[in-house]
Short mmCIF file of C-alpha atoms and ligand atoms in Angstrom, two decimals:
data_model
loop_
_atom_site.label_atom_id
_atom_site.label_comp_id
_atom_site.label_asym_id
_atom_site.label_seq_id
_atom_site.Cartn_x
_atom_site.Cartn_y
_atom_site.Cartn_z
CA MET O 1 89.80 80.53 118.63
CA SER O 2 93.22 79.31 117.59
CA LYS O 3 96.67 79.10 118.89
CA ILE O 4 99.04 80.99 116.53
CA GLY O 5 102.88 80.90 116.64
CA ILE O 6 104.57 84.04 115.13
CA PHE O 7 108.23 83.77 114.10
CA GLY O 8 109.79 87.43 114.14
CA ALA O 9 108.86 90.20 116.59
CA GLY O 10 109.49 92.98 114.22
CA TRP O 11 106.93 95.58 112.82
CA VAL O 12 105.02 92.94 110.96
CA GLY O 13 105.39 90.09 113.63
CA LEU O 14 104.37 92.26 116.52
CA VAL O 15 101.49 94.02 114.88
CA THR O 16 100.24 90.75 113.38
CA GLY O 17 100.51 88.98 116.72
CA ALA O 18 98.84 91.70 118.80
CA CYS O 19 95.90 92.02 116.41
CA PHE O 20 95.34 88.21 116.28
CA ALA O 21 95.27 88.37 120.06
CA GLU O 22 92.71 91.30 119.77
CA LEU O 23 90.64 88.99 117.64
CA GLY O 24 90.69 86.50 120.52
CA HIS O 25 93.37 84.13 119.43
CA THR O 26 96.22 82.83 121.63
CA VAL O 27 99.47 84.04 120.32
CA VAL O 28 103.04 83.19 121.14
CA ILE O 29 105.67 85.48 119.40
CA ARG O 30 109.10 84.02 119.00
CA ASP O 31 112.25 86.12 118.01
CA VAL O 32 115.90 85.03 117.89
CA ALA O 33 117.15 88.41 119.40
CA THR O 34 117.21 88.41 123.20
CA GLU O 35 117.34 92.25 123.07
CA ARG O 36 114.01 92.13 121.20
CA ILE O 37 112.21 89.51 123.47
CA GLU O 38 113.33 90.62 126.97
CA PRO O 39 111.87 94.20 126.82
CA LEU O 40 108.67 92.70 125.37
CA GLN O 41 108.48 90.34 128.29
CA GLN O 42 108.81 93.31 130.59
CA GLY O 43 106.09 95.06 128.67
CA ASP O 44 108.32 97.54 126.74
CA LEU O 45 107.84 97.87 122.85
CA PRO O 46 110.97 97.98 120.76
CA PHE O 47 109.72 100.74 118.55
CA TYR O 48 107.04 103.40 118.28
CA GLU O 49 103.74 102.46 116.45
CA PRO O 50 100.58 104.28 117.35
CA GLU O 51 97.99 102.19 119.28
CA LEU O 52 100.22 99.06 119.55
CA ALA O 53 101.06 99.58 123.11
CA ASP O 54 97.31 99.61 123.96
CA VAL O 55 96.50 96.53 121.97
CA VAL O 56 99.47 94.55 123.48
CA GLU O 57 98.48 95.63 126.98
CA ARG O 58 94.77 94.89 126.51
CA ASN O 59 95.73 91.27 125.28
CA ARG O 60 98.51 90.46 127.61
CA HIS O 61 96.63 87.36 128.80
CA ARG O 62 96.60 86.06 125.28
CA LEU O 63 100.17 87.15 124.27
CA THR O 64 103.37 85.40 125.14
CA PHE O 65 106.91 86.32 123.98
CA THR O 66 109.67 83.81 123.82
CA LEU O 67 113.15 82.92 122.38
CA ASP O 68 112.06 79.24 122.22
CA PRO O 69 110.76 78.08 119.00
CA ALA O 70 109.04 74.98 120.49
CA GLU O 71 106.95 77.30 122.90
CA ALA O 72 105.75 79.19 119.82
CA ALA O 73 105.10 76.13 117.51
CA GLY O 74 103.98 73.65 120.13
CA ASP O 75 100.17 72.89 119.69
CA ALA O 76 100.07 75.90 117.22
CA GLU O 77 97.51 75.46 114.42
CA PHE O 78 99.17 78.37 112.54
CA LEU O 79 102.91 79.16 112.20
CA TYR O 80 103.31 82.79 110.97
CA VAL O 81 106.62 83.67 109.27
CA CYS O 82 107.26 87.44 109.84
CA VAL O 83 111.15 87.51 109.81
CA GLY O 84 113.09 90.01 107.92
CA THR O 85 113.75 89.46 104.08
CA PRO O 86 116.36 92.23 103.55
CA SER O 87 118.12 92.78 100.15
CA THR O 88 121.26 90.91 99.37
CA TYR O 89 124.06 92.79 97.58
CA SER O 90 122.68 91.67 94.18
CA GLY O 91 119.22 93.07 95.11
CA ASP O 92 117.59 89.67 95.67
CA ALA O 93 115.59 89.05 98.83
CA ASN O 94 117.74 87.33 101.50
CA LEU O 95 115.59 84.25 102.52
CA SER O 96 118.17 82.83 104.97
CA TYR O 97 115.97 83.89 108.01
CA VAL O 98 113.03 82.26 106.47
CA TRP O 99 115.08 79.04 106.15
CA SER O 100 116.20 79.29 109.77
CA VAL O 101 112.63 79.26 110.91
CA LEU O 102 112.20 76.04 109.29
CA ASP O 103 115.44 74.86 110.73
CA ASP O 104 114.12 75.68 114.19
CA LEU O 105 110.78 74.01 113.92
CA PRO O 106 110.35 71.27 116.53
CA GLU O 107 108.60 67.97 115.99
CA LEU O 108 104.93 68.84 115.21
CA ASP O 109 101.71 66.77 115.27
CA GLY O 110 98.46 67.27 113.55
CA ARG O 111 98.34 69.69 110.43
CA PRO O 112 99.60 73.12 111.44
CA VAL O 113 99.70 75.62 108.63
CA LEU O 114 102.92 77.51 108.03
CA VAL O 115 101.80 80.98 106.82
CA MET O 116 104.18 83.34 105.04
CA LYS O 117 103.52 86.99 105.94
CA SER O 118 107.11 88.19 105.16
CA THR O 119 107.43 89.62 101.66
CA VAL O 120 109.06 86.96 99.49
CA PRO O 121 109.89 86.59 95.74
CA VAL O 122 107.44 84.65 93.73
CA GLY O 123 108.23 80.89 93.88
CA THR O 124 109.29 80.98 97.54
CA GLY O 125 106.21 79.09 98.60
CA GLU O 126 107.02 76.30 96.15
CA LYS O 127 110.72 76.13 97.60
CA VAL O 128 109.37 76.12 101.24
CA ARG O 129 106.84 73.34 100.30
CA SER O 130 109.54 71.18 98.82
CA ALA O 131 111.85 71.85 101.70
CA LEU O 132 108.99 70.88 104.12
CA ASP O 133 108.47 67.62 102.18
CA ALA O 134 112.17 66.86 101.96
CA ARG O 135 112.20 67.14 105.84
CA GLY O 136 109.36 64.78 106.12
CA LEU O 137 107.00 67.49 107.11
CA GLU O 138 104.41 66.74 104.48
CA HIS O 139 101.76 66.98 107.28
CA ILE O 140 102.53 70.73 107.69
CA GLY O 141 100.36 72.92 105.37
CA TYR O 142 101.47 76.11 103.59
CA ALA O 143 99.72 79.36 102.76
CA SER O 144 100.88 82.84 101.59
CA ASN O 145 99.08 85.72 103.43
CA PRO O 146 100.98 88.84 102.60
CA GLU O 147 100.77 92.02 104.75
CA PHE O 148 99.80 95.40 103.59
CA LEU O 149 100.53 97.34 106.80
CA SER O 150 101.89 100.81 106.67
CA GLU O 151 104.00 101.96 109.56
CA GLY O 152 102.14 104.71 111.68
CA THR O 153 98.72 103.03 110.67
CA ALA O 154 99.64 99.42 111.04
CA ILE O 155 97.04 98.44 113.68
CA ARG O 156 94.24 100.11 111.68
CA ASP O 157 95.50 98.52 108.46
CA PHE O 158 95.30 95.02 110.05
CA MET O 159 91.93 95.56 111.63
CA HIS O 160 90.53 97.31 108.54
CA PRO O 161 92.20 95.77 105.61
CA ASP O 162 91.27 96.62 101.93
CA ARG O 163 91.52 92.88 101.23
CA ILE O 164 92.91 89.76 102.79
CA VAL O 165 95.05 87.79 100.31
CA ILE O 166 95.49 84.09 100.81
CA GLY O 167 97.27 81.74 98.58
CA ALA O 168 97.52 77.93 99.42
CA PHE O 169 98.48 74.76 97.71
CA GLU O 170 95.56 72.91 99.52
CA PRO O 171 92.28 74.72 99.60
CA ALA O 172 91.59 73.31 103.11
CA ASP O 173 94.71 75.17 104.40
CA GLY O 174 93.41 78.35 102.77
CA ASP O 175 90.07 77.90 104.27
CA ARG O 176 91.60 77.65 107.72
CA VAL O 177 93.61 80.76 107.26
CA GLU O 178 90.36 82.54 105.99
CA GLU O 179 88.59 81.42 109.12
CA LEU O 180 91.30 83.02 111.20
CA HIS O 181 90.26 86.44 109.84
CA GLU O 182 86.49 85.79 109.92
CA SER O 183 85.80 88.69 112.36
CA LEU O 184 87.44 91.15 110.00
CA GLU O 185 85.32 92.81 107.36
CA ALA O 186 87.24 92.70 104.04
CA PRO O 187 87.10 91.01 100.67
CA ILE O 188 88.96 87.70 100.61
CA VAL O 189 91.29 87.15 97.65
CA ARG O 190 91.86 83.46 97.28
CA SER O 191 94.46 82.52 94.74
CA ASP O 192 97.46 80.15 94.04
CA VAL O 193 100.47 80.87 96.07
CA GLY O 194 102.65 82.35 93.39
CA SER O 195 99.88 84.84 92.56
CA ALA O 196 99.44 85.73 96.18
CA GLU O 197 103.24 86.38 96.38
CA MET O 198 103.07 88.54 93.24
CA ILE O 199 99.97 90.62 94.52
CA LYS O 200 102.15 91.94 97.42
CA LEU O 201 105.25 92.77 95.20
CA ALA O 202 103.00 94.29 92.41
CA ALA O 203 100.91 96.29 94.90
CA ASN O 204 104.04 97.93 96.36
CA ALA O 205 105.65 98.39 93.09
CA PHE O 206 102.53 100.13 91.81
CA LEU O 207 102.45 102.35 94.86
CA MET O 208 106.13 103.38 94.21
CA THR O 209 105.21 103.94 90.54
CA ARG O 210 102.58 106.47 91.44
CA ILE O 211 105.00 108.23 93.80
CA SER O 212 107.79 108.51 91.14
CA PHE O 213 105.22 109.47 88.51
CA ILE O 214 103.94 112.44 90.54
CA ASN O 215 107.54 113.36 91.49
CA GLU O 216 108.47 113.62 87.79
CA ILE O 217 105.17 115.53 87.02
CA ALA O 218 106.24 117.91 89.96
CA ASN O 219 109.75 118.36 88.24
CA VAL O 220 108.09 119.36 84.93
CA CYS O 221 105.63 121.71 86.86
CA GLU O 222 108.62 123.56 88.22
CA LEU O 223 109.79 124.18 84.61
CA VAL O 224 106.48 125.07 83.16
CA GLY O 225 105.02 127.04 86.14
CA ALA O 226 102.30 124.77 87.17
CA ASP O 227 101.41 123.60 90.72
CA VAL O 228 101.73 119.88 91.45
CA GLN O 229 99.33 120.01 94.36
CA GLU O 230 96.71 121.49 92.00
CA VAL O 231 97.64 118.78 89.42
CA ALA O 232 97.32 115.89 91.88
CA ARG O 233 93.87 117.15 93.12
CA GLY O 234 92.68 117.34 89.54
CA VAL O 235 94.15 113.92 88.50
CA GLY O 236 93.10 112.35 91.84
CA LEU O 237 89.41 113.04 91.23
CA ASP O 238 89.35 110.61 88.41
CA HIS O 239 87.74 107.50 89.76
CA ARG O 240 89.97 105.45 87.58
CA LEU O 241 92.94 106.94 89.53
CA GLY O 242 92.03 108.19 93.01
CA PRO O 243 93.94 110.57 95.15
CA HIS O 244 96.15 108.21 97.13
CA PHE O 245 99.96 108.18 96.77
CA LEU O 246 99.99 111.32 94.58
CA ARG O 247 101.88 113.41 97.14
CA ALA O 248 105.03 114.79 95.45
CA GLY O 249 108.06 115.10 97.69
CA ILE O 250 111.66 114.12 98.05
CA GLY O 251 111.03 110.45 97.42
CA TYR O 252 109.89 107.23 99.17
CA GLY O 253 112.01 105.32 101.76
CA GLY O 254 111.24 102.83 104.47
CA SER O 255 111.74 99.22 105.31
CA CYS O 256 109.60 97.85 102.46
CA PHE O 257 109.51 99.81 99.30
CA PRO O 258 113.02 100.10 98.37
CA LYS O 259 113.97 96.46 99.09
CA ASP O 260 110.64 95.19 97.50
CA ALA O 261 111.37 97.13 94.37
CA SER O 262 114.88 95.83 93.99
CA ALA O 263 113.60 92.22 94.79
CA LEU O 264 110.96 92.51 92.06
CA LYS O 265 113.28 93.90 89.61
CA GLN O 266 115.84 91.20 90.47
CA LEU O 267 113.13 88.49 90.29
CA ALA O 268 112.16 89.75 86.69
CA SER O 269 115.80 89.72 85.45
CA ASN O 270 116.54 86.30 87.09
CA SER O 271 113.52 85.20 84.96
CA GLY O 272 114.96 86.76 81.77
CA TYR O 273 112.94 90.02 81.70
CA HIS O 274 114.13 93.61 82.01
CA PHE O 275 111.45 95.46 84.08
CA GLN O 276 112.10 98.84 82.54
CA LEU O 277 109.29 100.76 84.24
CA LEU O 278 110.32 99.63 87.66
CA SER O 279 113.94 100.48 86.85
CA ALA O 280 112.94 103.91 86.03
CA VAL O 281 110.68 104.18 89.10
CA ILE O 282 113.75 103.29 91.31
CA GLU O 283 116.16 105.76 89.36
CA VAL O 284 113.68 108.51 89.60
CA ASN O 285 113.46 108.07 93.41
CA GLU O 286 117.08 108.13 93.85
CA LEU O 287 117.36 111.40 91.75
CA GLN O 288 114.40 112.91 93.64
CA LYS O 289 116.16 112.75 97.06
CA ARG O 290 119.13 114.65 95.52
CA ARG O 291 117.09 117.46 93.92
CA VAL O 292 117.03 119.40 97.27
CA VAL O 293 120.68 120.04 96.86
CA ALA O 294 120.14 122.04 93.66
CA LYS O 295 117.40 123.96 95.20
CA LEU O 296 119.74 125.01 98.01
CA VAL O 297 122.57 125.97 95.59
CA LYS O 298 120.10 128.07 93.63
CA HIS O 299 119.50 130.20 96.67
CA LEU O 300 122.67 129.90 98.56
CA GLY O 301 125.36 129.32 95.92
CA LYS O 302 128.27 127.00 96.96
CA LEU O 303 127.11 125.07 100.14
CA ARG O 304 130.50 124.89 101.60
CA GLY O 305 130.28 126.53 105.18
CA LYS O 306 126.55 126.90 104.87
CA ARG O 307 124.45 125.55 107.71
CA VAL O 308 121.41 123.53 106.62
CA ALA O 309 118.91 122.11 109.06
CA LEU O 310 117.06 118.90 108.16
CA LEU O 311 113.66 118.78 109.75
CA GLY O 312 112.19 115.30 110.08
CA LEU O 313 114.50 112.21 109.80
CA ALA O 314 112.35 109.25 109.95
CA PHE O 315 111.27 107.74 106.51
CA LYS O 316 107.76 109.12 107.12
CA PRO O 317 105.85 110.75 110.05
CA ASN O 318 104.34 108.78 112.99
CA THR O 319 107.26 106.26 113.02
CA ASP O 320 110.69 106.30 114.52
CA ASP O 321 111.83 103.91 111.62
CA MET O 322 115.06 105.22 109.79
CA ARG O 323 115.32 102.37 107.33
CA GLU O 324 116.12 103.73 103.92
CA ALA O 325 115.01 107.21 105.08
CA PRO O 326 115.59 109.80 102.34
CA SER O 327 117.18 112.09 105.15
CA ILE O 328 120.15 109.62 105.16
CA VAL O 329 120.98 110.25 101.36
CA LEU O 330 120.31 114.01 101.62
CA ALA O 331 122.52 114.45 104.75
CA SER O 332 125.42 112.71 103.17
CA ARG O 333 125.01 114.77 99.89
CA LEU O 334 125.07 118.04 101.91
CA LEU O 335 128.11 116.92 103.86
CA ALA O 336 129.87 115.98 100.73
CA GLU O 337 129.22 119.51 99.39
CA GLY O 338 130.93 120.77 102.66
CA ALA O 339 127.76 122.10 104.37
CA GLU O 340 127.29 121.87 108.14
CA VAL O 341 124.29 119.77 108.76
CA ARG O 342 121.81 119.67 111.75
CA GLY O 343 118.91 117.34 112.13
CA TRP O 344 115.76 117.14 114.22
CA ASP O 345 113.09 114.49 114.60
CA PRO O 346 110.48 114.21 117.37
CA VAL O 347 111.12 110.37 117.84
CA ALA O 348 113.65 108.93 115.47
CA GLU O 349 117.20 108.32 116.85
CA PRO O 350 119.39 108.04 113.74
CA GLY O 351 122.68 107.36 115.63
CA GLU O 352 125.46 106.25 113.24
CA LEU O 353 123.09 106.48 110.15
CA LEU O 354 123.57 110.14 110.22
CA LYS O 355 127.27 110.38 111.17
CA GLY O 356 128.45 113.97 110.92
CA VAL O 357 124.97 115.43 111.54
CA GLU O 358 124.39 117.45 114.65
CA ILE O 359 121.19 116.25 116.12
CA SER O 360 119.08 119.03 117.71
CA GLY O 361 116.48 118.56 120.50
CA THR O 362 114.11 121.17 119.15
CA VAL O 363 113.27 122.73 115.75
CA ALA O 364 114.20 126.06 117.09
CA GLU O 365 117.70 124.76 118.09
CA ALA O 366 118.14 123.08 114.65
CA VAL O 367 117.33 126.21 112.71
CA LYS O 368 119.23 128.84 114.90
CA ASP O 369 121.77 130.65 112.60
CA ALA O 370 120.91 128.28 109.80
CA ASP O 371 121.05 129.24 106.07
CA ALA O 372 118.19 126.94 105.31
CA ALA O 373 115.49 124.67 106.80
CA VAL O 374 114.56 121.61 104.86
CA ILE O 375 111.31 119.82 105.68
CA VAL O 376 112.28 116.21 104.98
CA THR O 377 109.52 114.35 106.97
CA GLU O 378 106.00 116.01 107.19
CA TRP O 379 105.69 115.84 110.99
CA ASP O 380 102.65 117.93 112.14
CA GLU O 381 104.90 120.20 114.27
CA LEU O 382 106.51 121.54 111.03
CA ARG O 383 103.29 123.08 109.79
CA ALA O 384 103.86 126.05 111.95
CA LEU O 385 107.60 126.47 110.79
CA ALA O 386 107.19 129.78 108.97
CA SER O 387 106.96 131.94 112.13
CA PRO O 388 108.70 135.29 112.94
CA GLU O 389 110.70 133.70 115.74
CA ILE O 390 112.12 131.01 113.25
CA ARG O 391 112.80 133.66 110.57
CA ASN O 392 114.55 135.95 113.07
CA SER O 393 116.76 133.22 114.47
CA MET O 394 117.97 131.97 111.03
CA ARG O 395 120.95 133.38 109.24
CA THR O 396 119.15 133.11 105.91
CA PRO O 397 115.36 132.70 106.12
CA LEU O 398 115.05 129.98 103.32
CA ILE O 399 112.62 127.15 103.62
CA VAL O 400 112.78 124.12 101.36
CA ASP O 401 109.55 122.29 101.77
CA GLY O 402 110.36 118.76 100.71
CA ARG O 403 106.82 117.45 101.40
CA ASN O 404 104.70 120.50 100.19
CA VAL O 405 103.15 121.01 103.70
CA LEU O 406 103.27 124.66 103.98
CA ASP O 407 101.28 127.32 102.06
CA PRO O 408 103.82 129.08 99.75
CA ASN O 409 102.04 132.50 99.95
CA ALA O 410 101.93 132.39 103.81
CA VAL O 411 105.70 131.48 103.92
CA ARG O 412 106.57 134.32 101.54
CA LYS O 413 104.37 136.74 103.58
CA ALA O 414 106.18 135.70 106.65
CA GLY O 415 109.46 136.86 105.00
CA PHE O 416 110.97 133.54 103.98
CA ALA O 417 112.28 132.38 100.61
CA TYR O 418 110.35 129.26 99.70
CA GLU O 419 111.14 126.20 97.51
CA GLY O 420 108.46 123.45 97.28
CA ILE O 421 108.35 120.43 95.18
CA GLY O 422 106.63 121.15 91.91
CA ARG O 423 105.50 124.47 93.08
CA ALA O 424 106.34 128.16 92.33
CA SER O 425 109.37 129.25 94.45
CA SER O 426 110.17 132.57 95.77
CA PRO O 427 113.50 134.33 96.04
CA LEU O 428 115.13 135.57 99.21
CA VAL O 429 113.76 139.12 99.95
CA ASP O 430 115.17 141.86 102.25
CA PHE O 431 112.98 141.63 105.28
CA PRO O 432 113.20 143.97 108.22
CA ARG O 433 114.56 142.10 111.26
CA PRO O 434 114.58 143.12 114.80
CA GLN O 435 117.79 144.66 115.97
CA SER O 436 120.02 142.11 117.72
CA PRO O 437 120.61 143.49 121.18
CA SER O 438 124.36 143.17 121.09
CA THR O 439 125.25 144.74 117.82
CA GLY O 440 122.33 147.02 117.43
CA SER O 441 122.52 146.07 113.74
CA SER O 442 120.20 143.59 111.95
CA GLU O 443 122.52 140.70 111.27
C1 UDX D 1 109.82 92.12 107.81
C2 UDX D 1 110.34 92.15 106.35
O1 UDX D 1 111.40 92.96 106.41
C3 UDX D 1 109.25 92.50 105.49
O2 UDX D 1 109.59 92.20 104.08
C4 UDX D 1 108.21 91.54 105.60
O3 UDX D 1 107.11 91.90 104.81
C5 UDX D 1 107.70 91.51 107.04
O4 UDX D 1 108.72 91.22 108.06
P1 UDX D 1 109.75 94.04 109.59
O5 UDX D 1 108.88 93.40 110.57
O6 UDX D 1 109.73 95.41 109.51
O7 UDX D 1 109.44 93.40 108.21
O8 UDX D 1 111.26 93.46 110.05
P2 UDX D 1 112.04 93.61 111.12
O9 UDX D 1 111.55 94.88 111.95
O10 UDX D 1 113.41 93.51 110.75
O11 UDX D 1 111.74 92.35 112.06
C6 UDX D 1 112.18 91.00 111.73
C7 UDX D 1 112.23 90.30 113.06
O12 UDX D 1 112.69 88.98 112.82
C8 UDX D 1 113.44 90.86 113.89
O13 UDX D 1 113.02 91.25 115.23
C9 UDX D 1 114.49 89.81 113.96
O14 UDX D 1 115.17 89.62 115.21
C10 UDX D 1 113.56 88.46 113.71
N1 UDX D 1 114.24 87.29 113.23
C11 UDX D 1 115.16 87.51 112.26
C12 UDX D 1 114.00 86.13 113.82
O15 UDX D 1 113.17 85.98 114.64
N2 UDX D 1 114.54 85.08 113.27
C13 UDX D 1 115.49 85.06 112.20
O16 UDX D 1 115.95 84.07 111.84
C14 UDX D 1 115.79 86.45 111.76
C1 UDX D 2 104.48 100.42 102.67
C2 UDX D 2 102.99 100.11 102.03
O1 UDX D 2 102.26 101.28 102.11
C3 UDX D 2 102.46 99.01 102.79
O2 UDX D 2 101.27 98.58 102.17
C4 UDX D 2 103.43 97.80 102.84
O3 UDX D 2 102.88 96.75 103.55
C5 UDX D 2 104.70 98.15 103.39
O4 UDX D 2 105.17 99.32 102.73
P1 UDX D 2 105.26 101.93 104.68
O5 UDX D 2 106.58 101.56 103.97
O6 UDX D 2 105.07 101.84 106.09
O7 UDX D 2 104.13 101.05 103.96
O8 UDX D 2 104.95 103.54 104.26
P2 UDX D 2 104.14 104.33 103.16
O9 UDX D 2 103.07 105.13 103.94
O10 UDX D 2 103.60 103.44 102.01
O11 UDX D 2 105.20 105.34 102.60
C6 UDX D 2 106.36 104.73 101.99
C7 UDX D 2 107.12 105.89 101.53
O12 UDX D 2 106.51 106.66 100.48
C8 UDX D 2 107.37 107.02 102.61
O13 UDX D 2 108.69 107.48 102.43
C9 UDX D 2 106.44 108.20 102.18
O14 UDX D 2 107.11 109.41 102.53
C10 UDX D 2 106.53 108.08 100.68
N1 UDX D 2 105.24 108.51 100.06
C11 UDX D 2 104.15 107.90 100.37
C12 UDX D 2 105.35 109.68 99.20
O15 UDX D 2 106.36 110.21 98.84
N2 UDX D 2 104.24 110.05 98.51
C13 UDX D 2 103.00 109.44 98.78
O16 UDX D 2 101.96 109.91 98.18
C14 UDX D 2 102.88 108.41 99.70
#
């Protein structure tokens, strides 16, 4: 068992640290943010991730949280870099936090291996290697070990990975990182550092390409009267393609996809190549978030003064992460059209991100007297949305199913107009509604 220092107590750093502790290693997680470390020292997690609390609790005796880089790095055999690599204005990955980890490294003996888990452009490993050597830290090894953790399933993704990718300049350093994962059953991909960095970027870019592809197929389905769910099922059975990441909807978001797409596109153009396919994937995704507006206008006409409920705000279910959530773009489009917008999410707290949006505590509250309910994030609770109670409380019983989670026929039978993504829509119908006690007339 080894001692591992983790730099960055974000999603990736906390999940990685907790899981390494679960494998029996001694882990010290360092973050620069007091507001991140202090709650962790009290046993509180800074975000919602299924199973993480149990894993942290179960391994408390092997897990330490600190602001002090020396406490994390001292006697550590591995120094994992898990700090943020957000986008700069030019779309490049901002590596300043990676460099600050190097600046914060104390004097170190032996041959610890610095391991990059943050998603970085190809060539970063080379730069870090030369920076270490320039600082007289030739004795520190270097390896790239990218993460493939999805929020909401991150613990499972770490403990049961599809593959473990390790790129190292010195094979011995790669061997040691491989040993660290020996109790995990997964194919090990050993490669050079640059290829390991590219595996991560290419994997994310390909997942995004599948999403934008099925979203464009969905848009054509709407015009030719086909059903994208049927199409995805038929396509996904091809063993050369598989069913994953063929769920049409209102576009991808999150802490990784958008920034990794722009980082790869920028990396290509910095190297003199125009990545056409990826540019299209990014553009299709931006347009897809906005298509909901046209669907609402089709049923409601001008949106000025209309009340629209956005159901699900986090970028996907089972997380409270609002980073690059499609709900943010959709809300600002609707507000710009003069609509009144309400939002509901079981765990996410959007705060300033959804300025001008009235946040409701329940689905029922959000859709009361609304002219439309839009499913933005496919939380399980929303599968029962098309109920008589909801229909009777809405001003106009229109459901826009931005994640195709409902059965269009059932929704129609329940007296709602239905708009899915890449599916047959149904118009508003005159549906008998219970008399409202006060007016005695059906509103
Ligand atoms: C991050 C990257 O965004 C992603 O590209 C990469 O693949 C993995 O790490 P995530 O863990 O979701 O993803 O980021 P975030 O939740 O922002 O956490 C980063 C943590 O690093 C924050 O807690 C931040 O305070 C900390 N940090 C940042 C440092 O400890 N030192 C710094 O210099 C900068
Ligand atoms: C992603 C990658 O899956 C993970 O391997 C990487 O390490 C980090 O980035 P994450 O961002 O947590 O993980 O979410 P993911 O489940 O991939 O979903 C990303 C976005 O794509 C979400 O907005 C989701 O709603 C959307 N999506 C996903 C679709 O629209 N259709 C799909 O079929 C799948």
